GROMACS .gro file of C-alpha atoms in nm:
model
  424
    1UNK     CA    1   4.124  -3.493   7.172
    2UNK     CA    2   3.920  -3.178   7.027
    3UNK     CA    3   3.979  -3.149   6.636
    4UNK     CA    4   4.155  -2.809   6.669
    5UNK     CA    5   4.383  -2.947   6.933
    6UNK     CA    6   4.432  -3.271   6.661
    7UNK     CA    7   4.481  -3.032   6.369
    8UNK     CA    8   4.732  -2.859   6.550
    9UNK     CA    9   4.947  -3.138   6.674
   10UNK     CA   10   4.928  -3.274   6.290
   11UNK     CA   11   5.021  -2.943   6.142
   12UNK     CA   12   5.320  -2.964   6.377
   13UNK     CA   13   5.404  -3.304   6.277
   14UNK     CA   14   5.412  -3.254   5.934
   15UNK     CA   15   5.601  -2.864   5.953
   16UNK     CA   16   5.884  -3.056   6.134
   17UNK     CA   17   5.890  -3.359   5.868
   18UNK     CA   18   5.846  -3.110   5.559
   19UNK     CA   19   6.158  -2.872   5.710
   20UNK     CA   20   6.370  -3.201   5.750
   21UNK     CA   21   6.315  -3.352   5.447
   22UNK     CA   22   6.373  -3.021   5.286
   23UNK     CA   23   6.753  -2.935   5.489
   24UNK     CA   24   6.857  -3.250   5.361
   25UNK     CA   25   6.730  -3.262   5.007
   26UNK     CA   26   7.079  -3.089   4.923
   27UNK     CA   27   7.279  -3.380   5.075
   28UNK     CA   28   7.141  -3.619   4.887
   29UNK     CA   29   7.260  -3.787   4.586
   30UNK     CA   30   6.856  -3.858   4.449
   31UNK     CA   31   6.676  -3.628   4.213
   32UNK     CA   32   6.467  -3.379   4.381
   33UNK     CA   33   6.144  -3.190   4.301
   34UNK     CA   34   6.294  -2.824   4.377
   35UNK     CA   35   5.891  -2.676   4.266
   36UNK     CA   36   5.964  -2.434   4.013
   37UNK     CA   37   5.969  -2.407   3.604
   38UNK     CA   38   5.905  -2.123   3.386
   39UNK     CA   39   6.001  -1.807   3.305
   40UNK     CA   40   6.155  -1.566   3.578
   41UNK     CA   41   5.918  -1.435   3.839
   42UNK     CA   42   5.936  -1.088   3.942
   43UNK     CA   43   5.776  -0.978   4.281
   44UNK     CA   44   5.551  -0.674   4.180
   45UNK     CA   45   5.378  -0.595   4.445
   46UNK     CA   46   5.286  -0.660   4.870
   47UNK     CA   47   5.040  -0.685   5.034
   48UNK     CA   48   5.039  -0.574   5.420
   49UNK     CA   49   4.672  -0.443   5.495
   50UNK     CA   50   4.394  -0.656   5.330
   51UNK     CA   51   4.394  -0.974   5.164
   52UNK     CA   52   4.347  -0.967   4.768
   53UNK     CA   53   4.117  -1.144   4.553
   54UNK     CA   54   4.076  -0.996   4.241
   55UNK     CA   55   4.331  -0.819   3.993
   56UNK     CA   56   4.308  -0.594   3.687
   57UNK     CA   57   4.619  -0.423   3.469
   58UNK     CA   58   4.533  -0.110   3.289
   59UNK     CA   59   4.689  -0.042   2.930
   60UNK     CA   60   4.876   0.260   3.107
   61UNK     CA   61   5.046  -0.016   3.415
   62UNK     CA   62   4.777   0.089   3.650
   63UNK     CA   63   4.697  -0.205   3.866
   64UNK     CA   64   4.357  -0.232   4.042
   65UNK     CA   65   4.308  -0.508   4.333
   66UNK     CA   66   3.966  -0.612   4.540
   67UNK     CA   67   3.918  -0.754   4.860
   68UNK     CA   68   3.579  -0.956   4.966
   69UNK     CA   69   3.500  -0.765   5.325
   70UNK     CA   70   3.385  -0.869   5.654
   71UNK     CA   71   3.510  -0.534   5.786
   72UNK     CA   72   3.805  -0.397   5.535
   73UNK     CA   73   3.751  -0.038   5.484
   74UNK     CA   74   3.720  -0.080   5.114
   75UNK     CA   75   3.673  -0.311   4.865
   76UNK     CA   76   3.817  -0.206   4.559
   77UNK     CA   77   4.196  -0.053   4.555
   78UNK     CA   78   4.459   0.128   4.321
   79UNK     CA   79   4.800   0.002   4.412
   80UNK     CA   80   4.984   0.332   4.483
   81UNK     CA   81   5.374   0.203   4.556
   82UNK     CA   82   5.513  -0.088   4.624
   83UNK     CA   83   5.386  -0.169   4.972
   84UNK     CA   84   5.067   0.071   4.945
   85UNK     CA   85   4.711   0.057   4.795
   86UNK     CA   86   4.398   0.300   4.797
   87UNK     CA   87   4.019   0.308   4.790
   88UNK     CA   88   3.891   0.311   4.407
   89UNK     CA   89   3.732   0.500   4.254
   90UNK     CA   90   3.725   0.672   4.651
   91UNK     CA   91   3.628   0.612   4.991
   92UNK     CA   92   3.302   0.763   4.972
   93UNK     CA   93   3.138   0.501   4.710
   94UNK     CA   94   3.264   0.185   4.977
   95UNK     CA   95   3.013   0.120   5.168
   96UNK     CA   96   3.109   0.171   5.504
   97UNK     CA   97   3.210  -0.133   5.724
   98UNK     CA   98   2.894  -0.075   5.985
   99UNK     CA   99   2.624  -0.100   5.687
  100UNK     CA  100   2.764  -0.418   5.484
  101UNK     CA  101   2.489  -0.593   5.652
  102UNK     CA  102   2.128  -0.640   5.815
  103UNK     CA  103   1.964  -0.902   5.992
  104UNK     CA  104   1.579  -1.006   5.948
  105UNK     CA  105   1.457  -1.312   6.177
  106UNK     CA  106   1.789  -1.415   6.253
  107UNK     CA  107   1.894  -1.490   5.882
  108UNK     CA  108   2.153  -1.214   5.791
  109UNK     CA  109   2.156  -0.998   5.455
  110UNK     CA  110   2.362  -0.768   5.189
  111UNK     CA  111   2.285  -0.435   5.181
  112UNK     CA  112   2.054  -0.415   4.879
  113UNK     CA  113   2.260  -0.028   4.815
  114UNK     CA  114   2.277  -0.073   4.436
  115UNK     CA  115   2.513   0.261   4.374
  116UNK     CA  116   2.790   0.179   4.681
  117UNK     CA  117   3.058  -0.080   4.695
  118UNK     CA  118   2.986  -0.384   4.898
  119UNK     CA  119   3.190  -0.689   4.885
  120UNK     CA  120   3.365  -0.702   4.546
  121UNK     CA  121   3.494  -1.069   4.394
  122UNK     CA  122   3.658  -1.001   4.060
  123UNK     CA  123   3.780  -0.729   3.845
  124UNK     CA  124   3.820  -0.733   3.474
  125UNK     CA  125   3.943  -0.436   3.234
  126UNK     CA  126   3.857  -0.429   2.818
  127UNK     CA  127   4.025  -0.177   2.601
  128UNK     CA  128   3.874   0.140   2.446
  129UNK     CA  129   3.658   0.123   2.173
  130UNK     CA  130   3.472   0.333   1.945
  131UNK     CA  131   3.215   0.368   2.192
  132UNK     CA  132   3.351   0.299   2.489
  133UNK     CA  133   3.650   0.409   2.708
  134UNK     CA  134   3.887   0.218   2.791
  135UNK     CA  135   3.634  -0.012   3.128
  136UNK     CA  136   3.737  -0.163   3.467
  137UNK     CA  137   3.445  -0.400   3.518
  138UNK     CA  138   3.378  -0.409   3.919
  139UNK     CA  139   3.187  -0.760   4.026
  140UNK     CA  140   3.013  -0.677   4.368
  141UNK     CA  141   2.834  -0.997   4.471
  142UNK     CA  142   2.640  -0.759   4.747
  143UNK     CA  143   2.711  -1.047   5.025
  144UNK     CA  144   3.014  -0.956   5.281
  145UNK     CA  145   3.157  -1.189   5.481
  146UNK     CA  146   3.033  -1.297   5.840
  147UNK     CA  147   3.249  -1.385   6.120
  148UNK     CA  148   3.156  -1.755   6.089
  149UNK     CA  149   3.360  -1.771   5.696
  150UNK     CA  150   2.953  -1.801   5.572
  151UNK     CA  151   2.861  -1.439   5.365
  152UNK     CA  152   2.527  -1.277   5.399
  153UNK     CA  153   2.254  -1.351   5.166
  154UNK     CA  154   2.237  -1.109   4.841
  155UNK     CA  155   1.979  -0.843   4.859
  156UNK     CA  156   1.789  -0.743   4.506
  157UNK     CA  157   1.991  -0.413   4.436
  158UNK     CA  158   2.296  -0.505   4.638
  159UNK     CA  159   2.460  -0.773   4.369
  160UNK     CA  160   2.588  -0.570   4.029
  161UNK     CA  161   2.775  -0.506   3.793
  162UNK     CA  162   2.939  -0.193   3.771
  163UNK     CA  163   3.132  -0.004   3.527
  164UNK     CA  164   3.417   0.260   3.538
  165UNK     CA  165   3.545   0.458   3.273
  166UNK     CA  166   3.949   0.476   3.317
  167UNK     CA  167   3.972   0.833   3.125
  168UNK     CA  168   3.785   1.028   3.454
  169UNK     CA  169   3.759   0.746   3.696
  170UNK     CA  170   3.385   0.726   3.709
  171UNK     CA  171   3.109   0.493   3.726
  172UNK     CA  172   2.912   0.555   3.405
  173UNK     CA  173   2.714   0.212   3.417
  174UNK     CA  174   2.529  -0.011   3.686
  175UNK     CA  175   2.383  -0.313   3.615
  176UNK     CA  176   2.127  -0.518   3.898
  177UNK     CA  177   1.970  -0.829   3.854
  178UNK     CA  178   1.593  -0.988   3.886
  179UNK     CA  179   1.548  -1.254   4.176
  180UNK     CA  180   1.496  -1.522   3.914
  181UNK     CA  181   1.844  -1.482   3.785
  182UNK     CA  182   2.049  -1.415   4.051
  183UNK     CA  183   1.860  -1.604   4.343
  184UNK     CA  184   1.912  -1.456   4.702
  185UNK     CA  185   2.214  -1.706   4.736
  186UNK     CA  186   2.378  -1.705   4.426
  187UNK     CA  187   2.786  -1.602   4.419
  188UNK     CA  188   2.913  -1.427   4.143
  189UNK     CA  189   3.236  -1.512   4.095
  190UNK     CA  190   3.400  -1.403   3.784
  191UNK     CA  191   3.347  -1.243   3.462
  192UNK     CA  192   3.384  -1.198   3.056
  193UNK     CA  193   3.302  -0.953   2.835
  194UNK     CA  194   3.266  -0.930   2.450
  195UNK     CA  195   3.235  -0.587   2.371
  196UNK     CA  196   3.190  -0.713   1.967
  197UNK     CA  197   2.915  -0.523   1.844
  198UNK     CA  198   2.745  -0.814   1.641
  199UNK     CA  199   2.694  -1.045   1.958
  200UNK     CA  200   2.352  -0.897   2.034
  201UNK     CA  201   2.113  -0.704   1.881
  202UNK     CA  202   2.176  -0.404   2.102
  203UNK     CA  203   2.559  -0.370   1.964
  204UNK     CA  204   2.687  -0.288   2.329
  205UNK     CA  205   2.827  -0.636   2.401
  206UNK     CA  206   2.768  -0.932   2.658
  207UNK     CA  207   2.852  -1.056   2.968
  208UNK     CA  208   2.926  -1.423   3.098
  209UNK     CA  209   2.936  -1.420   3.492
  210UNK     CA  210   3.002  -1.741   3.657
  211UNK     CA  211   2.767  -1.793   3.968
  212UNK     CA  212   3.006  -2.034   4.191
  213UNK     CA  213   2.759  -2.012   4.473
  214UNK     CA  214   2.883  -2.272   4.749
  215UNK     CA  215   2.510  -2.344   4.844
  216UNK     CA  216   2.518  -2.516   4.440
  217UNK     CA  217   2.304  -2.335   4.225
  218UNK     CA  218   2.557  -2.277   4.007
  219UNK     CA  219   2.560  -2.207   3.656
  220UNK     CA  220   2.606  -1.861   3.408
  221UNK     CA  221   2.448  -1.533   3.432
  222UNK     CA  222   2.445  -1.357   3.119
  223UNK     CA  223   2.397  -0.984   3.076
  224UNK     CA  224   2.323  -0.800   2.741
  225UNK     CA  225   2.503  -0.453   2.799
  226UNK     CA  226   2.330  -0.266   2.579
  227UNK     CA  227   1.974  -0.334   2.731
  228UNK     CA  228   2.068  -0.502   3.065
  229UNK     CA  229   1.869  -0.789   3.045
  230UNK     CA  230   2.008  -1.127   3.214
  231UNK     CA  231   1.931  -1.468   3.176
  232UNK     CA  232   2.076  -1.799   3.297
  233UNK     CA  233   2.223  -2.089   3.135
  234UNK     CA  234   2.399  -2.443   3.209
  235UNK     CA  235   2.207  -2.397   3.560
  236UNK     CA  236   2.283  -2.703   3.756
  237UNK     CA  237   2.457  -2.876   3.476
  238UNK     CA  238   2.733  -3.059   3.597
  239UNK     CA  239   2.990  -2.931   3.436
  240UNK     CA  240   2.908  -2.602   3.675
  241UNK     CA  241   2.896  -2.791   4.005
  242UNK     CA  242   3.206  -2.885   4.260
  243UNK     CA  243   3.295  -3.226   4.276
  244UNK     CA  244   3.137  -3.439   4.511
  245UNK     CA  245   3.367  -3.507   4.850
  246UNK     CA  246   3.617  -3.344   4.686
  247UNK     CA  247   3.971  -3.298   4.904
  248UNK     CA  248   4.230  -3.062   4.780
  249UNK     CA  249   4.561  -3.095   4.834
  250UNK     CA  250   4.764  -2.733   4.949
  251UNK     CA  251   5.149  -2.743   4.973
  252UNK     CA  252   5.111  -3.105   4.994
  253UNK     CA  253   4.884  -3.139   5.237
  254UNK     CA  254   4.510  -3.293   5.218
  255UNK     CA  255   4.287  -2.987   5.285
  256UNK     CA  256   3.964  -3.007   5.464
  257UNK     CA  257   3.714  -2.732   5.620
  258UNK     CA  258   3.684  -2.629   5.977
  259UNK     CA  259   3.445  -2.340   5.991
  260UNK     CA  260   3.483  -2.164   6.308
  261UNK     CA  261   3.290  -2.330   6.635
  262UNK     CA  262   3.254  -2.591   6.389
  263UNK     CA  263   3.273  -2.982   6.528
  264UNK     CA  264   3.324  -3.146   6.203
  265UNK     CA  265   3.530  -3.059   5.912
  266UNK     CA  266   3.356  -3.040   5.557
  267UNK     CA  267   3.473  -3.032   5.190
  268UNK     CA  268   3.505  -2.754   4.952
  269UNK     CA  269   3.150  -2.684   4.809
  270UNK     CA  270   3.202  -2.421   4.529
  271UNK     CA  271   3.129  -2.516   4.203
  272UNK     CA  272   3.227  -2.319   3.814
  273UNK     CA  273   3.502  -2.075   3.889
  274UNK     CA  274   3.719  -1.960   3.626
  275UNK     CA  275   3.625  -1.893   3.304
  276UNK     CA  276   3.793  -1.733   2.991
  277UNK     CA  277   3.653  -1.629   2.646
  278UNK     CA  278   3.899  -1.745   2.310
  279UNK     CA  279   4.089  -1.455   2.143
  280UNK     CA  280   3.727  -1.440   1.894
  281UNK     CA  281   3.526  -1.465   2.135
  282UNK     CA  282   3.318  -1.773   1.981
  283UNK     CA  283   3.425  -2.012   2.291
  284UNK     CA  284   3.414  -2.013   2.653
  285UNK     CA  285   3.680  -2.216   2.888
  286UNK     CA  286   3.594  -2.306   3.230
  287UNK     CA  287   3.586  -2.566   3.553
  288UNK     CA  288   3.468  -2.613   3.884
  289UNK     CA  289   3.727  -2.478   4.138
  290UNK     CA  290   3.724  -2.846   4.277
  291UNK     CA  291   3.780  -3.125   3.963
  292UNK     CA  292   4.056  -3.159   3.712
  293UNK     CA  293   3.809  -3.119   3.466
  294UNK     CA  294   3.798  -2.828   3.206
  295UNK     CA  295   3.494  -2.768   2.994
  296UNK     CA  296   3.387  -2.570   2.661
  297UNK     CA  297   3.098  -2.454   2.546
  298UNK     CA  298   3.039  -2.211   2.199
  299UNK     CA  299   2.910  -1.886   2.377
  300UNK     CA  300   2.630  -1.845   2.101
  301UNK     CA  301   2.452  -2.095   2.299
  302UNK     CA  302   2.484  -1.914   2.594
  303UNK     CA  303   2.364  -1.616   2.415
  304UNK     CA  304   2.030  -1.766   2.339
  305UNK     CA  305   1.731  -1.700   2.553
  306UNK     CA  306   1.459  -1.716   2.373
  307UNK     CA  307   1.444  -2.019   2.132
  308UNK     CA  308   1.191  -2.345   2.301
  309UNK     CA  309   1.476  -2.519   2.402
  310UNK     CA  310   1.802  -2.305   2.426
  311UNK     CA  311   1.864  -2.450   2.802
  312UNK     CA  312   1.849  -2.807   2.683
  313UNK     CA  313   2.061  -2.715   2.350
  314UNK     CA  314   2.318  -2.551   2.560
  315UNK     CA  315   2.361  -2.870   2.806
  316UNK     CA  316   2.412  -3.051   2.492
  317UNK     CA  317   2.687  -2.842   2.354
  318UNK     CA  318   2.882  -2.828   2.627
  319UNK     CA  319   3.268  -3.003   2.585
  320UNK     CA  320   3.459  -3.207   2.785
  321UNK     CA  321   3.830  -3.152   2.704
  322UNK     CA  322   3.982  -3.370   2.952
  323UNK     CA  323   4.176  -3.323   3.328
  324UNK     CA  324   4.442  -3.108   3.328
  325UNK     CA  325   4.629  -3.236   3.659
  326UNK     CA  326   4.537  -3.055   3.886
  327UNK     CA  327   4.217  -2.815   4.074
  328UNK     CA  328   4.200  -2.502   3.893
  329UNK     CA  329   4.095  -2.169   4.055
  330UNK     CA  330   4.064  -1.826   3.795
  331UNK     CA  331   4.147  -1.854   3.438
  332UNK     CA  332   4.263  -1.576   3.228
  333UNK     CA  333   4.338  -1.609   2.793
  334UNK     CA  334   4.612  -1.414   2.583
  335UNK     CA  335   4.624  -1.309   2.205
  336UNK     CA  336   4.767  -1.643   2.139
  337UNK     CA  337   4.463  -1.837   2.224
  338UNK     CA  338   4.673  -1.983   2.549
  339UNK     CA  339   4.380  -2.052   2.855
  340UNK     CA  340   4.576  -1.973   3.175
  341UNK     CA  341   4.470  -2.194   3.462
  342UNK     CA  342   4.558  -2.088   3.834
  343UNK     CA  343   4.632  -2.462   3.999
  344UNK     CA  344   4.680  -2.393   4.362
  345UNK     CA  345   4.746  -2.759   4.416
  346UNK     CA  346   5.064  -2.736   4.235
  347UNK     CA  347   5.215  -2.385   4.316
  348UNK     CA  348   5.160  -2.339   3.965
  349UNK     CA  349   4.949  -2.205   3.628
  350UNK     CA  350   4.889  -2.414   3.354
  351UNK     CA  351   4.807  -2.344   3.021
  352UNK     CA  352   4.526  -2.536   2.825
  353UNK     CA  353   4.657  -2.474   2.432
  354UNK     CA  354   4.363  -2.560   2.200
  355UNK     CA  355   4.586  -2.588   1.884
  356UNK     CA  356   4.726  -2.933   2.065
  357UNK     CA  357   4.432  -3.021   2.229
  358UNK     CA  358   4.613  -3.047   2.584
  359UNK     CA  359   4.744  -2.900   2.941
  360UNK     CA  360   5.077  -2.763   2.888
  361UNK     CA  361   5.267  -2.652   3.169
  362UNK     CA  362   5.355  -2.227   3.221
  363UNK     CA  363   5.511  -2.149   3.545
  364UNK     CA  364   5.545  -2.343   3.919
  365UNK     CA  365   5.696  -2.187   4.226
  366UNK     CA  366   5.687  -2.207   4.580
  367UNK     CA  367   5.603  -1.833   4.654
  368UNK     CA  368   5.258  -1.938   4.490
  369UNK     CA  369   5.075  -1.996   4.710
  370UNK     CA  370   4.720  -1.972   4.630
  371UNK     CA  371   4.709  -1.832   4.275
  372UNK     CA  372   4.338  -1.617   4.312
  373UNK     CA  373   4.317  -1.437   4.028
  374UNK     CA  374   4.515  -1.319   3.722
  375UNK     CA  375   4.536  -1.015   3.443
  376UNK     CA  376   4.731  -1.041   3.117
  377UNK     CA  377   4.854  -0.699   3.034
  378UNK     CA  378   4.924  -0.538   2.741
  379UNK     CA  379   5.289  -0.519   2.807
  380UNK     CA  380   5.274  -0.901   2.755
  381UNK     CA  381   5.309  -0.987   3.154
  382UNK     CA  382   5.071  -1.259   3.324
  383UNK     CA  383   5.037  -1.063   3.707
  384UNK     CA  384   4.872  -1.294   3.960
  385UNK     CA  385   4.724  -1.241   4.283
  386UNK     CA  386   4.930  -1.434   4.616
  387UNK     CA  387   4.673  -1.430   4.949
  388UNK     CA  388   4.709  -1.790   5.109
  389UNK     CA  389   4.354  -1.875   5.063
  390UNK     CA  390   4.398  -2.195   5.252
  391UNK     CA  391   4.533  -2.037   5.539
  392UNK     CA  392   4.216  -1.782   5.574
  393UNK     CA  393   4.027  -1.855   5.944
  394UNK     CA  394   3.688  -1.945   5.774
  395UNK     CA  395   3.897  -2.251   5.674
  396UNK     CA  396   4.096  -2.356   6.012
  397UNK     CA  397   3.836  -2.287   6.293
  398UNK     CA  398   3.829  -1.945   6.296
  399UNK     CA  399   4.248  -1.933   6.350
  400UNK     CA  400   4.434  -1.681   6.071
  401UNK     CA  401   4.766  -1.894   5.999
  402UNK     CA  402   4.819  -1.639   5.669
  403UNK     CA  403   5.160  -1.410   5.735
  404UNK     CA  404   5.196  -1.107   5.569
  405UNK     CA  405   5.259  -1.024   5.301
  406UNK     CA  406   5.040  -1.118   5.012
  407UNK     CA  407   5.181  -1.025   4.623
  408UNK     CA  408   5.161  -0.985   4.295
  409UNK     CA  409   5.415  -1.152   4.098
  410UNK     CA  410   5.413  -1.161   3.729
  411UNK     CA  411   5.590  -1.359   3.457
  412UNK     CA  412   5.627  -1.279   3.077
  413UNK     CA  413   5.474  -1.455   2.799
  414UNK     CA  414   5.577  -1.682   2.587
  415UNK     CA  415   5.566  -1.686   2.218
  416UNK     CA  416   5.494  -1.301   2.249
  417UNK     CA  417   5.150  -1.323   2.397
  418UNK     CA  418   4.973  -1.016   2.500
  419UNK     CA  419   4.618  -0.880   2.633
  420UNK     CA  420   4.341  -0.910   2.376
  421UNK     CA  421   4.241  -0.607   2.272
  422UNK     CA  422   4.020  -0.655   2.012
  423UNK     CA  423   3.688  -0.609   2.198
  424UNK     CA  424   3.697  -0.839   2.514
   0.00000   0.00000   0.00000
């Protein structure tokens, strides 16, 4: 029997079980999981176009989404209504469909256009400042997806940075990256800013930018805004790469990797994913998208650069703080110290709390599914991004099994948590 044919037949076999078991969960007289805990759960937002990845909330309620593109029209939106999005900061700085990518002895490539949108990962917004308007920070890895699930390799000029002032809705920073730092296939895949002005000598703040590349050179980039130098650290250190073999488990269900055309499944091969600076911004949180494991590390180590050994004194500074229960996708923090952990395994986010040392639970639901990124707001909401990751065809042979629509939900705080404000 061919392995799509199997797959099928399986998923069939275990839709009809999991519907049973479910209809008749109410007639019985055992206890019964029901999936959900937490505070209420409102349904913000839907998603009937593109797929979301990333997710920003402004100070003002504005809420800014990004899509990674094959051929979407656009790559970063505004949500508009309800049911509606549009291009932002405008169609004309999305780099049209047709020009995502080129091909050079069969190996396929980015665009290296270092001013247009290309194929953005993660959003991020810090509050005004002083010196700085209030910022959504735009992550464009520069490599779109290719109809295998695989993306293009990143083109010197293509990857950046980019930053846009929410007063006027412009770009009034770029930042690009030398070869030896981000490396042709490196994946940027989130990122944290301290905009404290004591945290480098320039006094325009830093950057921590997780490379999650799935071909495992992963590790940090770090960015000094003020200058735009970048550096790496904790490159290949295995706190930063995926677990070995590792199997996830989706709505109860072992997951594995069919590429399209492929033969032979695989395992999830992206390593450090999430990430999230403390309120002070002395600490960074993160994990591997594929190991209960959730590391620490103080970010003055990541900061140095220039001493003999600051790579080997960062490997040695980095903290294990235990499993947590469960894979964890993006992070995000609130002004009570609280790491937020997306855990698609469990419908759920978790929330590390360093006062008790330990993985406390926040919310669990069944319209979860697929947690991919999240954005405390200053109106003390968590909003998270719904897109059934697992679903996607780069992951079952090339078949879409995701059904519209995708969402945002969002839950409240506890303990009156709220955005961070003060500089990050």
């Amino acid at each position: 029997m061919k392995l799509c044919a199997l797959q099928a037949t399986l998923a069939l076999v275990i839709g009809a079980t999991a519907q049973a078991s479910f209809q008749n969960s109410s007639q019985t007289i055992l206890r019964v999981d029901n999936g959900t805990y937490g505070p209420e759960i409102e349904e913000v937002h839907y998603y009937y176009d593109q797929w979301p990845i990333g997710l920003a909330v402004s100070s003002t309620g504005r809420i800014f989404a990004d899509y990674t593109r094959g051929n979407y029209t656009y790559t970063v939106g505004e949500i508009v209504n309800k049911t509606a999005e549009k291009p932002y900061p405008s169609l004309e700085v999305q780099v049209e469909p047709s020009a995502l990518t080129n091909s050079s002895l069969g190996v396929n490539f980015g665009t290296s256009n270092s001013t247009g949108l290309i194929s953005v990962q993660a959003l991020i917004i810090t509050a005004k400042t002083d010196t700085r308007d209030e910022t959504l920070w735009v992550v464009d890895t520069g490599r779109p997806s290719l109809p295998d699930g695989s993306q293009a390799y990143g083109m010197p000029g293509g990857p950046k940075i980019i930053a846009i002032s929410l007063s006027n809705d412009t770009v009034y920073a770029t930042y690009t990256f030398p070869e030896k730092v981000h490396y042709v296939d490196s994946y940027m895949n989130d990122i944290r800013i301290d905009l404290t002005p004591n945290v480098t000598e320039s006094g325009a703040g830093i950057a921590y930018i997780v490379d999650s590349s799935n071909e495992g050179r992963n590790g940090f980039i770090i960015l000094d805004l003020g200058t735009g130098e970048s550096w790496r650290q904790l490159n290949l250190h295995p706190s930063t790469l995926t677990g070995r073999g590792a199997v996830d488990t989706y709505f109860g269900i072992p997951n594995y990797l069919v590429a399209p055309g492929a033969q032979q499944f695989s395992h999830q091969s992206e390593g450090a994913d999430g990430a999230q600076l403390s309120p002070d911004g002395s600490t960074l949180y993160y994990s591997p998208l594929t190991t209960n494991a959730l590391y620490s590390i103080e970010t003055k180590y990541l900061r140095d650069h220039t001493s003999p050994a600051a790579n080997e004194i960062a490997s040695h500074n980095v903290k294990w703080l235990g499993e947590r229960g469960g894979d964890a996708n993006g992070f995000e923090g609130d002004s009570n110290g609280l790491i937020y952990q997306l855990i698609p395994s469990q419908n759920a986010i978790f929330a590390y709390d360093p006062a008790q040392a330990k993985t406390i639970p926040f919310i669990r639901d069944p319209r979860i599914l697929w947690p991919d990124s999240a954005s405390v707001a200053e109106d003390g909401y968590l909003y998270v991004n719904i897109n059934q990751l697992p679903f996607q065809p780069a992951w079952n042979n090339g078949t879409d099994l995701r059904v519209h629509p995708g969402a945002i939900l969002r839950a409240k705080l506890p303990n009156g948590g709220s955005k961070i404000t003060s500089g990050r």
